[in-house]
Amino acid sequence: MMFFRFKTAKGGFPVTPNDDTDLVKHAVALYVTSAGSLRVTMHNGDLLDIPAVPVGPLSFAVRRVHSTGTTATVIALTHK
């Protein structure tokens, strides 16, 4: 099991949800700019569905944001 300590984000990029492709860089957190539902593949490969995500930060280590099941708008935050 990997453990991620919270650190200040050093980079970020807008996310275009995609069911088949991982993010260019794995995100250590997400920032939701428009509330909605969210489906992500976590860093360890687990699939997570969140039906009502509010605007604000989510401290999830994520490698994919799926288009199916995602209506929220998010920005990926990275350590590099």
PDB file of N, CA and C in Angstrom:
ATOM      1  N   MET A   1       0.841  -1.174   0.000  1.00  0.00           N
ATOM      2  CA  MET A   1       0.000   0.000   0.000  1.00  0.00           C
ATOM      3  C   MET A   1       0.885   1.237   0.000  1.00  0.00           C
ATOM      4  N   MET A   2       0.555   2.187  -0.859  1.00  0.00           N
ATOM      5  CA  MET A   2       1.318   3.426  -0.913  1.00  0.00           C
ATOM      6  C   MET A   2       0.626   4.472  -0.059  1.00  0.00           C
ATOM      7  N   PHE A   3       1.397   5.323   0.567  1.00  0.00           N
ATOM      8  CA  PHE A   3       0.855   6.397   1.390  1.00  0.00           C
ATOM      9  C   PHE A   3       1.321   7.723   0.820  1.00  0.00           C
ATOM     10  N   PHE A   4       0.394   8.632   0.619  1.00  0.00           N
ATOM     11  CA  PHE A   4       0.722   9.948   0.091  1.00  0.00           C
ATOM     12  C   PHE A   4       0.533  10.977   1.189  1.00  0.00           C
ATOM     13  N   ARG A   5       1.591  11.677   1.525  1.00  0.00           N
ATOM     14  CA  ARG A   5       1.477  12.770   2.480  1.00  0.00           C
ATOM     15  C   ARG A   5       1.005  13.996   1.741  1.00  0.00           C
ATOM     16  N   PHE A   6       0.238  14.830   2.430  1.00  0.00           N
ATOM     17  CA  PHE A   6      -0.228  16.061   1.814  1.00  0.00           C
ATOM     18  C   PHE A   6       0.950  17.008   1.653  1.00  0.00           C
ATOM     19  N   LYS A   7       1.110  17.522   0.481  1.00  0.00           N
ATOM     20  CA  LYS A   7       2.119  18.532   0.184  1.00  0.00           C
ATOM     21  C   LYS A   7       1.449  19.604  -0.648  1.00  0.00           C
ATOM     22  N   THR A   8       2.049  20.762  -0.703  1.00  0.00           N
ATOM     23  CA  THR A   8       1.535  21.818  -1.551  1.00  0.00           C
ATOM     24  C   THR A   8       1.722  21.424  -3.009  1.00  0.00           C
ATOM     25  N   ALA A   9       0.677  21.607  -3.799  1.00  0.00           N
ATOM     26  CA  ALA A   9       0.766  21.295  -5.230  1.00  0.00           C
ATOM     27  C   ALA A   9       1.769  22.221  -5.895  1.00  0.00           C
ATOM     28  N   LYS A  10       2.555  21.665  -6.808  1.00  0.00           N
ATOM     29  CA  LYS A  10       3.553  22.452  -7.530  1.00  0.00           C
ATOM     30  C   LYS A  10       3.201  22.611  -8.994  1.00  0.00           C
ATOM     31  N   GLY A  11       2.169  21.912  -9.435  1.00  0.00           N
ATOM     32  CA  GLY A  11       1.742  21.991 -10.824  1.00  0.00           C
ATOM     33  C   GLY A  11       0.285  21.608 -10.934  1.00  0.00           C
ATOM     34  N   GLY A  12      -0.253  21.829 -12.105  1.00  0.00           N
ATOM     35  CA  GLY A  12      -1.641  21.461 -12.334  1.00  0.00           C
ATOM     36  C   GLY A  12      -2.007  21.634 -13.792  1.00  0.00           C
ATOM     37  N   PHE A  13      -3.118  21.015 -14.179  1.00  0.00           N
ATOM     38  CA  PHE A  13      -3.590  21.130 -15.558  1.00  0.00           C
ATOM     39  C   PHE A  13      -5.076  20.795 -15.605  1.00  0.00           C
ATOM     40  N   PRO A  14      -5.806  21.383 -16.560  1.00  0.00           N
ATOM     41  CA  PRO A  14      -7.219  21.048 -16.714  1.00  0.00           C
ATOM     42  C   PRO A  14      -7.365  19.604 -17.182  1.00  0.00           C
ATOM     43  N   VAL A  15      -8.420  18.958 -16.750  1.00  0.00           N
ATOM     44  CA  VAL A  15      -8.647  17.553 -17.077  1.00  0.00           C
ATOM     45  C   VAL A  15      -9.752  17.426 -18.116  1.00  0.00           C
ATOM     46  N   THR A  16      -9.477  16.673 -19.167  1.00  0.00           N
ATOM     47  CA  THR A  16     -10.504  16.256 -20.115  1.00  0.00           C
ATOM     48  C   THR A  16     -10.811  14.799 -19.793  1.00  0.00           C
ATOM     49  N   PRO A  17     -11.982  14.526 -19.208  1.00  0.00           N
ATOM     50  CA  PRO A  17     -12.303  13.145 -18.839  1.00  0.00           C
ATOM     51  C   PRO A  17     -12.231  12.201 -20.036  1.00  0.00           C
ATOM     52  N   ASN A  18     -11.713  10.990 -19.788  1.00  0.00           N
ATOM     53  CA  ASN A  18     -11.554   9.997 -20.842  1.00  0.00           C
ATOM     54  C   ASN A  18     -11.638   8.608 -20.208  1.00  0.00           C
ATOM     55  N   ASP A  19     -12.470   7.744 -20.771  1.00  0.00           N
ATOM     56  CA  ASP A  19     -12.648   6.403 -20.220  1.00  0.00           C
ATOM     57  C   ASP A  19     -11.470   5.471 -20.490  1.00  0.00           C
ATOM     58  N   ASP A  20     -10.639   5.779 -21.475  1.00  0.00           N
ATOM     59  CA  ASP A  20      -9.593   4.855 -21.915  1.00  0.00           C
ATOM     60  C   ASP A  20      -8.161   5.298 -21.648  1.00  0.00           C
ATOM     61  N   THR A  21      -7.958   6.553 -21.280  1.00  0.00           N
ATOM     62  CA  THR A  21      -6.602   7.087 -21.186  1.00  0.00           C
ATOM     63  C   THR A  21      -6.333   7.685 -19.812  1.00  0.00           C
ATOM     64  N   ASP A  22      -5.189   7.306 -19.221  1.00  0.00           N
ATOM     65  CA  ASP A  22      -4.769   7.901 -17.955  1.00  0.00           C
ATOM     66  C   ASP A  22      -4.372   9.356 -18.170  1.00  0.00           C
ATOM     67  N   LEU A  23      -4.352  10.113 -17.084  1.00  0.00           N
ATOM     68  CA  LEU A  23      -3.883  11.493 -17.131  1.00  0.00           C
ATOM     69  C   LEU A  23      -2.419  11.514 -17.572  1.00  0.00           C
ATOM     70  N   VAL A  24      -1.992  12.607 -18.167  1.00  0.00           N
ATOM     71  CA  VAL A  24      -0.601  12.756 -18.605  1.00  0.00           C
ATOM     72  C   VAL A  24       0.340  12.578 -17.416  1.00  0.00           C
ATOM     73  N   LYS A  25      -0.022  13.146 -16.280  1.00  0.00           N
ATOM     74  CA  LYS A  25       0.684  12.954 -15.013  1.00  0.00           C
ATOM     75  C   LYS A  25      -0.363  12.510 -14.000  1.00  0.00           C
ATOM     76  N   HIS A  26      -0.016  11.556 -13.156  1.00  0.00           N
ATOM     77  CA  HIS A  26      -0.953  11.152 -12.113  1.00  0.00           C
ATOM     78  C   HIS A  26      -1.138  12.317 -11.146  1.00  0.00           C
ATOM     79  N   ALA A  27      -2.383  12.560 -10.777  1.00  0.00           N
ATOM     80  CA  ALA A  27      -2.700  13.675  -9.887  1.00  0.00           C
ATOM     81  C   ALA A  27      -2.592  13.235  -8.431  1.00  0.00           C
ATOM     82  N   VAL A  28      -2.051  14.094  -7.596  1.00  0.00           N
ATOM     83  CA  VAL A  28      -2.018  13.833  -6.161  1.00  0.00           C
ATOM     84  C   VAL A  28      -3.253  14.412  -5.492  1.00  0.00           C
ATOM     85  N   ALA A  29      -3.973  15.253  -6.219  1.00  0.00           N
ATOM     86  CA  ALA A  29      -5.221  15.837  -5.735  1.00  0.00           C
ATOM     87  C   ALA A  29      -5.979  16.392  -6.938  1.00  0.00           C
ATOM     88  N   LEU A  30      -7.251  16.657  -6.723  1.00  0.00           N
ATOM     89  CA  LEU A  30      -8.079  17.301  -7.738  1.00  0.00           C
ATOM     90  C   LEU A  30      -8.672  18.563  -7.141  1.00  0.00           C
ATOM     91  N   TYR A  31      -8.932  19.543  -7.991  1.00  0.00           N
ATOM     92  CA  TYR A  31      -9.684  20.718  -7.565  1.00  0.00           C
ATOM     93  C   TYR A  31     -10.915  20.790  -8.449  1.00  0.00           C
ATOM     94  N   VAL A  32     -12.088  20.730  -7.831  1.00  0.00           N
ATOM     95  CA  VAL A  32     -13.353  20.751  -8.555  1.00  0.00           C
ATOM     96  C   VAL A  32     -13.760  22.205  -8.766  1.00  0.00           C
ATOM     97  N   THR A  33     -13.913  22.612 -10.031  1.00  0.00           N
ATOM     98  CA  THR A  33     -14.299  23.994 -10.345  1.00  0.00           C
ATOM     99  C   THR A  33     -15.778  24.123 -10.661  1.00  0.00           C
ATOM    100  N   SER A  34     -16.425  23.004 -10.963  1.00  0.00           N
ATOM    101  CA  SER A  34     -17.862  22.973 -11.227  1.00  0.00           C
ATOM    102  C   SER A  34     -18.400  21.673 -10.639  1.00  0.00           C
ATOM    103  N   ALA A  35     -19.334  21.779  -9.697  1.00  0.00           N
ATOM    104  CA  ALA A  35     -19.855  20.615  -8.976  1.00  0.00           C
ATOM    105  C   ALA A  35     -20.554  19.636  -9.910  1.00  0.00           C
ATOM    106  N   GLY A  36     -20.585  18.377  -9.508  1.00  0.00           N
ATOM    107  CA  GLY A  36     -21.261  17.339 -10.278  1.00  0.00           C
ATOM    108  C   GLY A  36     -20.822  15.971  -9.803  1.00  0.00           C
ATOM    109  N   SER A  37     -21.044  14.965 -10.621  1.00  0.00           N
ATOM    110  CA  SER A  37     -20.613  13.606 -10.284  1.00  0.00           C
ATOM    111  C   SER A  37     -19.188  13.384 -10.791  1.00  0.00           C
ATOM    112  N   LEU A  38     -18.534  12.390 -10.203  1.00  0.00           N
ATOM    113  CA  LEU A  38     -17.139  12.135 -10.556  1.00  0.00           C
ATOM    114  C   LEU A  38     -16.874  10.636 -10.508  1.00  0.00           C
ATOM    115  N   ARG A  39     -16.263  10.119 -11.571  1.00  0.00           N
ATOM    116  CA  ARG A  39     -15.791   8.725 -11.605  1.00  0.00           C
ATOM    117  C   ARG A  39     -14.305   8.774 -11.913  1.00  0.00           C
ATOM    118  N   VAL A  40     -13.501   8.182 -11.026  1.00  0.00           N
ATOM    119  CA  VAL A  40     -12.049   8.208 -11.185  1.00  0.00           C
ATOM    120  C   VAL A  40     -11.460   6.824 -10.974  1.00  0.00           C
ATOM    121  N   THR A  41     -10.291   6.615 -11.565  1.00  0.00           N
ATOM    122  CA  THR A  41      -9.460   5.467 -11.225  1.00  0.00           C
ATOM    123  C   THR A  41      -8.382   5.997 -10.291  1.00  0.00           C
ATOM    124  N   MET A  42      -8.343   5.425  -9.096  1.00  0.00           N
ATOM    125  CA  MET A  42      -7.383   5.852  -8.096  1.00  0.00           C
ATOM    126  C   MET A  42      -5.979   5.394  -8.499  1.00  0.00           C
ATOM    127  N   HIS A  43      -4.972   5.922  -7.845  1.00  0.00           N
ATOM    128  CA  HIS A  43      -3.579   5.580  -8.136  1.00  0.00           C
ATOM    129  C   HIS A  43      -3.343   4.071  -8.054  1.00  0.00           C
ATOM    130  N   ASN A  44      -4.020   3.392  -7.129  1.00  0.00           N
ATOM    131  CA  ASN A  44      -3.818   1.949  -6.949  1.00  0.00           C
ATOM    132  C   ASN A  44      -4.675   1.096  -7.885  1.00  0.00           C
ATOM    133  N   GLY A  45      -5.494   1.739  -8.757  1.00  0.00           N
ATOM    134  CA  GLY A  45      -6.306   1.003  -9.715  1.00  0.00           C
ATOM    135  C   GLY A  45      -7.768   0.846  -9.335  1.00  0.00           C
ATOM    136  N   ASP A  46      -8.140   1.208  -8.114  1.00  0.00           N
ATOM    137  CA  ASP A  46      -9.536   1.122  -7.690  1.00  0.00           C
ATOM    138  C   ASP A  46     -10.389   2.137  -8.440  1.00  0.00           C
ATOM    139  N   LEU A  47     -11.619   1.745  -8.776  1.00  0.00           N
ATOM    140  CA  LEU A  47     -12.578   2.633  -9.423  1.00  0.00           C
ATOM    141  C   LEU A  47     -13.457   3.241  -8.339  1.00  0.00           C
ATOM    142  N   LEU A  48     -13.631   4.557  -8.370  1.00  0.00           N
ATOM    143  CA  LEU A  48     -14.402   5.262  -7.348  1.00  0.00           C
ATOM    144  C   LEU A  48     -15.439   6.151  -8.016  1.00  0.00           C
ATOM    145  N   ASP A  49     -16.709   5.991  -7.624  1.00  0.00           N
ATOM    146  CA  ASP A  49     -17.801   6.845  -8.090  1.00  0.00           C
ATOM    147  C   ASP A  49     -18.262   7.721  -6.938  1.00  0.00           C
ATOM    148  N   ILE A  50     -18.303   9.031  -7.178  1.00  0.00           N
ATOM    149  CA  ILE A  50     -18.792   9.975  -6.178  1.00  0.00           C
ATOM    150  C   ILE A  50     -19.948  10.728  -6.821  1.00  0.00           C
ATOM    151  N   PRO A  51     -21.176  10.542  -6.326  1.00  0.00           N
ATOM    152  CA  PRO A  51     -22.346  11.087  -7.009  1.00  0.00           C
ATOM    153  C   PRO A  51     -22.538  12.597  -6.889  1.00  0.00           C
ATOM    154  N   ALA A  52     -22.045  13.234  -5.854  1.00  0.00           N
ATOM    155  CA  ALA A  52     -22.285  14.668  -5.669  1.00  0.00           C
ATOM    156  C   ALA A  52     -21.037  15.334  -5.098  1.00  0.00           C
ATOM    157  N   VAL A  53     -20.154  15.760  -5.976  1.00  0.00           N
ATOM    158  CA  VAL A  53     -18.896  16.381  -5.564  1.00  0.00           C
ATOM    159  C   VAL A  53     -19.080  17.895  -5.529  1.00  0.00           C
ATOM    160  N   PRO A  54     -18.809  18.542  -4.388  1.00  0.00           N
ATOM    161  CA  PRO A  54     -18.921  19.994  -4.322  1.00  0.00           C
ATOM    162  C   PRO A  54     -17.678  20.673  -4.909  1.00  0.00           C
ATOM    163  N   VAL A  55     -17.774  21.950  -5.169  1.00  0.00           N
ATOM    164  CA  VAL A  55     -16.618  22.738  -5.610  1.00  0.00           C
ATOM    165  C   VAL A  55     -15.598  22.767  -4.478  1.00  0.00           C
ATOM    166  N   GLY A  56     -14.316  22.580  -4.831  1.00  0.00           N
ATOM    167  CA  GLY A  56     -13.248  22.624  -3.842  1.00  0.00           C
ATOM    168  C   GLY A  56     -12.252  21.501  -4.048  1.00  0.00           C
ATOM    169  N   PRO A  57     -11.269  21.393  -3.145  1.00  0.00           N
ATOM    170  CA  PRO A  57     -10.212  20.393  -3.298  1.00  0.00           C
ATOM    171  C   PRO A  57     -10.652  19.000  -2.858  1.00  0.00           C
ATOM    172  N   LEU A  58     -10.091  17.993  -3.523  1.00  0.00           N
ATOM    173  CA  LEU A  58     -10.264  16.587  -3.148  1.00  0.00           C
ATOM    174  C   LEU A  58      -8.874  15.979  -3.060  1.00  0.00           C
ATOM    175  N   SER A  59      -8.517  15.450  -1.922  1.00  0.00           N
ATOM    176  CA  SER A  59      -7.163  14.910  -1.752  1.00  0.00           C
ATOM    177  C   SER A  59      -7.123  13.433  -2.129  1.00  0.00           C
ATOM    178  N   PHE A  60      -7.321  13.164  -3.413  1.00  0.00           N
ATOM    179  CA  PHE A  60      -7.274  11.812  -3.966  1.00  0.00           C
ATOM    180  C   PHE A  60      -6.092  11.700  -4.919  1.00  0.00           C
ATOM    181  N   ALA A  61      -5.340  10.611  -4.817  1.00  0.00           N
ATOM    182  CA  ALA A  61      -4.289  10.318  -5.792  1.00  0.00           C
ATOM    183  C   ALA A  61      -4.954   9.586  -6.959  1.00  0.00           C
ATOM    184  N   VAL A  62      -5.034  10.239  -8.103  1.00  0.00           N
ATOM    185  CA  VAL A  62      -5.847   9.775  -9.232  1.00  0.00           C
ATOM    186  C   VAL A  62      -4.983   9.616 -10.475  1.00  0.00           C
ATOM    187  N   ARG A  63      -5.258   8.549 -11.248  1.00  0.00           N
ATOM    188  CA  ARG A  63      -4.561   8.400 -12.526  1.00  0.00           C
ATOM    189  C   ARG A  63      -5.483   8.554 -13.721  1.00  0.00           C
ATOM    190  N   ARG A  64      -6.830   8.472 -13.515  1.00  0.00           N
ATOM    191  CA  ARG A  64      -7.766   8.651 -14.631  1.00  0.00           C
ATOM    192  C   ARG A  64      -9.060   9.271 -14.127  1.00  0.00           C
ATOM    193  N   VAL A  65      -9.582  10.219 -14.906  1.00  0.00           N
ATOM    194  CA  VAL A  65     -10.921  10.765 -14.686  1.00  0.00           C
ATOM    195  C   VAL A  65     -11.752  10.295 -15.872  1.00  0.00           C
ATOM    196  N   HIS A  66     -12.780   9.513 -15.599  1.00  0.00           N
ATOM    197  CA  HIS A  66     -13.599   8.905 -16.652  1.00  0.00           C
ATOM    198  C   HIS A  66     -14.622   9.898 -17.202  1.00  0.00           C
ATOM    199  N   SER A  67     -14.906   9.786 -18.501  1.00  0.00           N
ATOM    200  CA  SER A  67     -15.961  10.614 -19.091  1.00  0.00           C
ATOM    201  C   SER A  67     -17.331  10.059 -18.720  1.00  0.00           C
ATOM    202  N   THR A  68     -17.475   8.736 -18.699  1.00  0.00           N
ATOM    203  CA  THR A  68     -18.727   8.123 -18.267  1.00  0.00           C
ATOM    204  C   THR A  68     -18.819   8.249 -16.753  1.00  0.00           C
ATOM    205  N   GLY A  69     -19.854   8.892 -16.269  1.00  0.00           N
ATOM    206  CA  GLY A  69     -20.035   9.054 -14.830  1.00  0.00           C
ATOM    207  C   GLY A  69     -19.476  10.344 -14.273  1.00  0.00           C
ATOM    208  N   THR A  70     -18.880  11.184 -15.114  1.00  0.00           N
ATOM    209  CA  THR A  70     -18.331  12.461 -14.645  1.00  0.00           C
ATOM    210  C   THR A  70     -19.078  13.619 -15.283  1.00  0.00           C
ATOM    211  N   THR A  71     -19.649  14.476 -14.432  1.00  0.00           N
ATOM    212  CA  THR A  71     -20.261  15.723 -14.900  1.00  0.00           C
ATOM    213  C   THR A  71     -19.561  16.934 -14.285  1.00  0.00           C
ATOM    214  N   ALA A  72     -18.737  16.707 -13.263  1.00  0.00           N
ATOM    215  CA  ALA A  72     -17.989  17.790 -12.626  1.00  0.00           C
ATOM    216  C   ALA A  72     -16.846  18.236 -13.537  1.00  0.00           C
ATOM    217  N   THR A  73     -16.402  19.472 -13.357  1.00  0.00           N
ATOM    218  CA  THR A  73     -15.218  19.990 -14.042  1.00  0.00           C
ATOM    219  C   THR A  73     -14.088  20.023 -13.027  1.00  0.00           C
ATOM    220  N   VAL A  74     -12.931  19.442 -13.394  1.00  0.00           N
ATOM    221  CA  VAL A  74     -11.836  19.333 -12.430  1.00  0.00           C
ATOM    222  C   VAL A  74     -10.499  19.758 -13.026  1.00  0.00           C
ATOM    223  N   ILE A  75      -9.608  20.151 -12.131  1.00  0.00           N
ATOM    224  CA  ILE A  75      -8.213  20.444 -12.446  1.00  0.00           C
ATOM    225  C   ILE A  75      -7.376  19.440 -11.661  1.00  0.00           C
ATOM    226  N   ALA A  76      -6.412  18.816 -12.318  1.00  0.00           N
ATOM    227  CA  ALA A  76      -5.507  17.884 -11.643  1.00  0.00           C
ATOM    228  C   ALA A  76      -4.358  18.673 -11.033  1.00  0.00           C
ATOM    229  N   LEU A  77      -3.995  18.346  -9.803  1.00  0.00           N
ATOM    230  CA  LEU A  77      -2.874  18.981  -9.120  1.00  0.00           C
ATOM    231  C   LEU A  77      -1.757  17.960  -8.966  1.00  0.00           C
ATOM    232  N   THR A  78      -0.530  18.390  -9.221  1.00  0.00           N
ATOM    233  CA  THR A  78       0.617  17.484  -9.198  1.00  0.00           C
ATOM    234  C   THR A  78       1.718  18.024  -8.291  1.00  0.00           C
ATOM    235  N   HIS A  79       2.659  17.162  -7.944  1.00  0.00           N
ATOM    236  CA  HIS A  79       3.811  17.575  -7.130  1.00  0.00           C
ATOM    237  C   HIS A  79       4.969  18.048  -7.979  1.00  0.00           C
ATOM    238  N   LYS A  80       4.902  17.816  -9.286  1.00  0.00           N
ATOM    239  CA  LYS A  80       6.014  18.197 -10.161  1.00  0.00           C
ATOM    240  C   LYS A  80       5.528  19.120 -11.237  1.00  0.00           C
TER     241      LYS A  80
END
